[in-house]
Coordinates of C-alpha atoms in Angstrom, one line a residue:
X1 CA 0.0 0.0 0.0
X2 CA 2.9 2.5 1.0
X3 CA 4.5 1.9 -2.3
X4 CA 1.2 2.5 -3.9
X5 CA 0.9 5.7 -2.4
X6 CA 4.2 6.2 -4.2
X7 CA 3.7 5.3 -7.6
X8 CA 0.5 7.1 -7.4
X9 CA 2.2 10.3 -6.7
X10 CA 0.2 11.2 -3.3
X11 CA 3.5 12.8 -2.4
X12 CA 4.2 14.7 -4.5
X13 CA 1.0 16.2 -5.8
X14 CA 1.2 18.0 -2.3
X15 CA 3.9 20.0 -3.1
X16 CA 3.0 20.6 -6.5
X17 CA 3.1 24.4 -5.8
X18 CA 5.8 24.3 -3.4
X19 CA 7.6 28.2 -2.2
X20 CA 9.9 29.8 -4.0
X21 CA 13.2 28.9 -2.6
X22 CA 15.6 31.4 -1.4
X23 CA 19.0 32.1 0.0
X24 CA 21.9 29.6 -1.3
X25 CA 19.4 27.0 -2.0
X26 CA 17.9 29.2 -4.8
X27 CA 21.6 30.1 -6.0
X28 CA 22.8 26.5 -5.9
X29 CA 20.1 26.1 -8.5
X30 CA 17.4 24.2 -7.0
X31 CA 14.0 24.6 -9.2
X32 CA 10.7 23.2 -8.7
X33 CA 11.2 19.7 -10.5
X34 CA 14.5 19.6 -8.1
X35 CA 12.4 20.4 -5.4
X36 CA 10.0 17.6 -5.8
X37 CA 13.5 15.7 -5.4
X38 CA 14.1 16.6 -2.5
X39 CA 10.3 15.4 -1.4
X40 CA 11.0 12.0 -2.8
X41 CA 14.6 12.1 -1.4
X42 CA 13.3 12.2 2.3
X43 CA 10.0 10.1 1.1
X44 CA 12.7 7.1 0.1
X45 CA 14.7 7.9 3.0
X46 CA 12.1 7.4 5.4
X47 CA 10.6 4.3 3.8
X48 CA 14.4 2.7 4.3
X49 CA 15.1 3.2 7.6
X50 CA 11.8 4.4 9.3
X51 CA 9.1 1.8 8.1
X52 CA 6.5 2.1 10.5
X53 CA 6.9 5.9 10.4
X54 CA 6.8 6.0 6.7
X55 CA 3.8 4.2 6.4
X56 CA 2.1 6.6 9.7
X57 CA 3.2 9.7 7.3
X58 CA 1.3 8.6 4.4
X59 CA -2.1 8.8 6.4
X60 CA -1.9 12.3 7.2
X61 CA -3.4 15.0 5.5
X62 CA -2.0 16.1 2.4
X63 CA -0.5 19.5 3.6
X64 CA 1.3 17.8 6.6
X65 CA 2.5 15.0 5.3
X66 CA 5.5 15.9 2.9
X67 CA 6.5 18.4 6.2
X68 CA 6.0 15.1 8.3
X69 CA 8.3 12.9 6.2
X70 CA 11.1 15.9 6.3
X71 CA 11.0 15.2 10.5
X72 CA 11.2 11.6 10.0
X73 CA 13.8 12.0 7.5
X74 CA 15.6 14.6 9.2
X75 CA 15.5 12.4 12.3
X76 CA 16.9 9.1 10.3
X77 CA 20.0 11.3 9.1
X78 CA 20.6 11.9 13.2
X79 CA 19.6 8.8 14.3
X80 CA 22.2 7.1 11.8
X81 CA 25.2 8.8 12.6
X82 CA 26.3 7.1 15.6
X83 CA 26.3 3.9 13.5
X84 CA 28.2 5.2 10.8
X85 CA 31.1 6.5 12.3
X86 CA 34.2 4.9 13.7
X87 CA 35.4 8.4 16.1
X88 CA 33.3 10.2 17.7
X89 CA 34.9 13.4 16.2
X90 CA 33.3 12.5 13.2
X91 CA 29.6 12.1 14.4
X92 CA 30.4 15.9 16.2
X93 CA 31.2 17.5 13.2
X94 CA 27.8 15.9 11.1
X95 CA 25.9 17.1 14.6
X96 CA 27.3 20.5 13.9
X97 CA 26.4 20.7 10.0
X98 CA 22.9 20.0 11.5
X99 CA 22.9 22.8 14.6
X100 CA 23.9 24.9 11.5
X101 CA 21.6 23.7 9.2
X102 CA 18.7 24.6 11.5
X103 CA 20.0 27.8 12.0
X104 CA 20.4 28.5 8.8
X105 CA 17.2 27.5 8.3
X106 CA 15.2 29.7 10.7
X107 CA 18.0 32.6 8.9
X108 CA 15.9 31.9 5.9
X109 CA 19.1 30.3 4.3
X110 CA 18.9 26.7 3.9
X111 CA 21.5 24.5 3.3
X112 CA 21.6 22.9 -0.4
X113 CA 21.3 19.6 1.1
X114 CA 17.5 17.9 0.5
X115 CA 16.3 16.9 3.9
X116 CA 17.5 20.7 4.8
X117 CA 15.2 21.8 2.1
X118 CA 12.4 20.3 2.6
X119 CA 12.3 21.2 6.5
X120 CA 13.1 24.3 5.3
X121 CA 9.8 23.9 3.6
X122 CA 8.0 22.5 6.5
X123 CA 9.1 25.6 9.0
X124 CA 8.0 28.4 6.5
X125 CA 4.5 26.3 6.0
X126 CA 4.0 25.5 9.7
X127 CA 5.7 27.9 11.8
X128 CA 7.6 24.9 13.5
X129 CA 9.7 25.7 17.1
X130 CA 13.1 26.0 16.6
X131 CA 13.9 24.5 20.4
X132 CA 12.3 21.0 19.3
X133 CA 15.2 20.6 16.5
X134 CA 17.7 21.3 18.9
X135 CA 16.5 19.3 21.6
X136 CA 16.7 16.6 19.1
X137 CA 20.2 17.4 17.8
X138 CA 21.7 18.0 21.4
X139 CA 20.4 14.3 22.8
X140 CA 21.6 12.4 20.2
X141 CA 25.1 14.2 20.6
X142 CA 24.8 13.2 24.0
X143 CA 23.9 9.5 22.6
X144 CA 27.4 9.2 20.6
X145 CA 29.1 7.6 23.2
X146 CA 29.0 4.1 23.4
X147 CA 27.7 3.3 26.6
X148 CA 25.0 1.5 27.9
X149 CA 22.0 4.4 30.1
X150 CA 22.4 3.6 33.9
X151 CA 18.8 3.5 34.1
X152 CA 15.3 3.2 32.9
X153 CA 14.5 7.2 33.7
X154 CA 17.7 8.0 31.4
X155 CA 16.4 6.4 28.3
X156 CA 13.2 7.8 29.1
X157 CA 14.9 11.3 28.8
X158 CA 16.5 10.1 25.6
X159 CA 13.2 9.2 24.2
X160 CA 11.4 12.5 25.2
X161 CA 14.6 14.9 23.4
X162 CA 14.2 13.2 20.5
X163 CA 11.3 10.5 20.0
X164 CA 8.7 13.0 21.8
X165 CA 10.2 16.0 20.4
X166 CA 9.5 14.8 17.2
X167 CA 5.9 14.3 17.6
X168 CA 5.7 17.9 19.3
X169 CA 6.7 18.9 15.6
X170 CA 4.7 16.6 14.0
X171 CA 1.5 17.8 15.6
X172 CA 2.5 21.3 14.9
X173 CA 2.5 20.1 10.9
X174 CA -1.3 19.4 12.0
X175 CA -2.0 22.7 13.1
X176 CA -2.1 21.3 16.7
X177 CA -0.5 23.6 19.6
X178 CA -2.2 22.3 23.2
X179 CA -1.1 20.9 26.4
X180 CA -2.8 17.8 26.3
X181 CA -2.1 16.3 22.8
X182 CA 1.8 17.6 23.9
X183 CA 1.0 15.6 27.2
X184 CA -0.1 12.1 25.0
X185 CA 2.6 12.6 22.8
X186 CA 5.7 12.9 25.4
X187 CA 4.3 9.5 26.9
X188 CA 4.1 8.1 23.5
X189 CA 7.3 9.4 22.9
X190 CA 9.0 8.0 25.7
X191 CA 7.4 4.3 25.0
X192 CA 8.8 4.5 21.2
X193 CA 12.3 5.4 22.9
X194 CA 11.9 2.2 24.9
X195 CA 10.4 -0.2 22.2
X196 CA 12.7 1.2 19.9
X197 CA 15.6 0.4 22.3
X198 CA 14.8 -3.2 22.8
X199 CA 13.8 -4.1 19.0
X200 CA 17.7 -2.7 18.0
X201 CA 19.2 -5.2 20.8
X202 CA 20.1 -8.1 18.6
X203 CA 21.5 -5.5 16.0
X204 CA 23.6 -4.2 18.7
X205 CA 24.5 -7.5 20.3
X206 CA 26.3 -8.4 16.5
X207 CA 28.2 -5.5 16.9
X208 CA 29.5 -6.4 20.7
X209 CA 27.1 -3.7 22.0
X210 CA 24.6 -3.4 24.3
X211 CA 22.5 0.1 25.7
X212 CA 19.9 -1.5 28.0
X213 CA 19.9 0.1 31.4
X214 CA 22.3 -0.7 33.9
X215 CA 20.3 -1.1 36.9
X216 CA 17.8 -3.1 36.0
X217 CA 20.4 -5.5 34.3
X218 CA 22.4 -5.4 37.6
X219 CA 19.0 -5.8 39.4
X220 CA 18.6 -9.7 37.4
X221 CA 22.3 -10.3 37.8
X222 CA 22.8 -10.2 34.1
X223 CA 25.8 -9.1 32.1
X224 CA 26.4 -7.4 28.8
X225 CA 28.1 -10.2 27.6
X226 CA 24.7 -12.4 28.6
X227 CA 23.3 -10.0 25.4
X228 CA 26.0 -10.1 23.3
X229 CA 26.1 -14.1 23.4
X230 CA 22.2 -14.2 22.9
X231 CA 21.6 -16.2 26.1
X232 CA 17.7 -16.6 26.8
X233 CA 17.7 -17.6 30.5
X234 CA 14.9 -16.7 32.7
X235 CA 17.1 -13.5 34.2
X236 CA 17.6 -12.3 31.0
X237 CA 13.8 -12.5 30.1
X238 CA 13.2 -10.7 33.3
X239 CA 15.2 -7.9 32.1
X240 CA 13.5 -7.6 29.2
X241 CA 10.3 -7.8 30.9
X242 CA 10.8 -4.8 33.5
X243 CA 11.9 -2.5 30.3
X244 CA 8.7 -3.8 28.0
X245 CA 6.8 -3.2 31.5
X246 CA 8.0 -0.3 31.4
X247 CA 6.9 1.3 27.8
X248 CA 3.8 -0.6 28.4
X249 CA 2.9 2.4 31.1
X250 CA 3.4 5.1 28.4
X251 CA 1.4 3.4 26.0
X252 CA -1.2 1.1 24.6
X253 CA -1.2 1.9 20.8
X254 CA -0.7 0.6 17.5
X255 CA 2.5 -0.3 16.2
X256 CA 4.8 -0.4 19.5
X257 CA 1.3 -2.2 21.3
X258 CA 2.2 -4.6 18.4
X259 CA 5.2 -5.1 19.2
X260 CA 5.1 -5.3 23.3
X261 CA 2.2 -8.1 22.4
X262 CA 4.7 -9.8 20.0
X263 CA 7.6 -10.0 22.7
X264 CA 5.1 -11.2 25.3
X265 CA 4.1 -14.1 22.9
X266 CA 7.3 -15.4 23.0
X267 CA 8.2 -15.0 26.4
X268 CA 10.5 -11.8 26.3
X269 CA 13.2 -13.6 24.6
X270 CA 14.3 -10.5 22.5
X271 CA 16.9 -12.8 20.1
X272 CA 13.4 -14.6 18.7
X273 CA 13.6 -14.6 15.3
X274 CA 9.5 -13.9 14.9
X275 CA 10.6 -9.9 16.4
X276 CA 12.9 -9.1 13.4
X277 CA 9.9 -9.8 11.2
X278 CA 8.5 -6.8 9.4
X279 CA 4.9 -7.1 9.8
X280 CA 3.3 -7.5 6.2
X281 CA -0.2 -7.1 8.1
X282 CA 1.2 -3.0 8.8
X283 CA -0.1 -1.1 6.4
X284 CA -3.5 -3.0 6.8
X285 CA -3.5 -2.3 10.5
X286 CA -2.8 0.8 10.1
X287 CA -5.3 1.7 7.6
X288 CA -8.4 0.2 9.2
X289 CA -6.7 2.2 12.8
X290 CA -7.2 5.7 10.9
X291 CA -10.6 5.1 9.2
X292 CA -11.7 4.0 12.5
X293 CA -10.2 7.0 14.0
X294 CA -8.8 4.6 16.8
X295 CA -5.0 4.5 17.7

């Protein structure tokens, strides 16, 4: 369905009248049909590496949802960083073309780069806070070092600077500025964090790594090296338990719900090969979710 929505051009018929660009982007030579590049760019992007918010993006109204793919996309280029780098000197300097980027941006001078464009696009249509980028930008600095968080309320505030902040910008594509849909969304924010922390596990564990919170590992009398040798003993369910337990506080809703039901199923053994499954069923699910107006 999400490829559909592609080929059909849903994308990019919403931005088939885009703003004039200005500032180097306009002197670097970027037109209207290289603007509608830059809308498939992050469209792509997304779809790569952010599935489930790719597919979340596409149900949105028309004049969010090429501003909403620019966050995710924005986010992905972040978010991938820390795995592509082999100093940390070089994820600093790629966090600092970004602090720029958004400065630049809010300067009315974007960046010729095409996710910079686009949420170029999204700020002038929207009127987005600058403070949620940053947020966003400054937590995931935090995040280059390779360590595991000491506790449960640490990855919570890594999930609220950067999943929550990202829905606080997403709702402002919607037109939506209140206290209580910015209440919902930190908590939904902060259980993404912690789903999104577990489902990478395995990934991590391949590469000798492992982020889950200290204490509660300490607490089960589990090691890293428990993880990082895929061991599936009662302890290390437990662990996995508490942190599911957890997310499972912050939210009951559609594609992390999925998820937390998925890893119950199997008894919290994270290393089961039915969690690295992409769920063909999504788009479905999701679909039926939205025209139901239930999530």
């Amino acid at each position: 369905m999400a490829r559909a929505a592609l080929r059909r051009g849903a994308i990019g018929r919403s931005l088939a009248r885009p703003p004039a660009l200005g500032g180097r982007a306009a002197a670097a030579g970027w037109s209207g049909p290289a603007a509608g590049g830059a809308v498939q760019y992050c469209a792509e992007l997304v779809r790569k590496r952010d599935y489930e918010g790719f597919l979340c993006s596409l149900l949105l109204p028309a004049d969010s949802r090429t501003s909403a793919l620019a966050l995710r996309a924005f986010n992905v280029e972040l978010a991938q960083i820390k795995d592509s780098i082999t100093q940390k000197t070089t994820g600093l300097m790629r966090m600092q073309f970004w602090r720029d980027a958004v400065e630049d941006i809010y300067g009315d001078n974007p960046p010729h780069q095409p996710v910079a464009t686009e949420l170029w696009r999204a700020v002038k249509r929207h009127n987005l806070t600058k403070r949620w980028f940053m947020k966003i930008i400054d937590e995931r600095e935090k995040n280059l070092d390779d360590r595991a968080y000491h506790n449960i309320q640490e990855l919570e505030t890594y999930a609220e600077n950067t999943q929550s902040a990202l829905l606080y910008l997403t709702l402002e594509t919607l037109g939506v500025r209140d206290i209580h849909a910015d209440h919902a969304a930190s908590h939904i924010g902060k259980a993404q964090g912690i789903v999104t922390c577990l489902r990478a596990t395995p990934y991590h564990c391949t590469r000798r790594k492992v982020f889950l919170p200290m204490d509660i590992c300490m607490l089960h009398g589990v090691s890293q090296e428990d993880f990082i040798r895929g061991k599936q003993e009662k302890n290390v369910r437990d662990v996995i338990f508490d942190i599911a337990s957890q997310a499972h506080i912050h939210l009951e809703h559609v594609a992390l719900d999925d998820y937390l039901y998925n890893v119950r199923k199997v008894d919290f053994n994270i290393f089961h090969p039915s969690l690295q499954k992409k769920s063909t069923l999504l788009p479905l699910y999701l679909y039926i979710r939205s025209w139901k107006k239930t999530y």
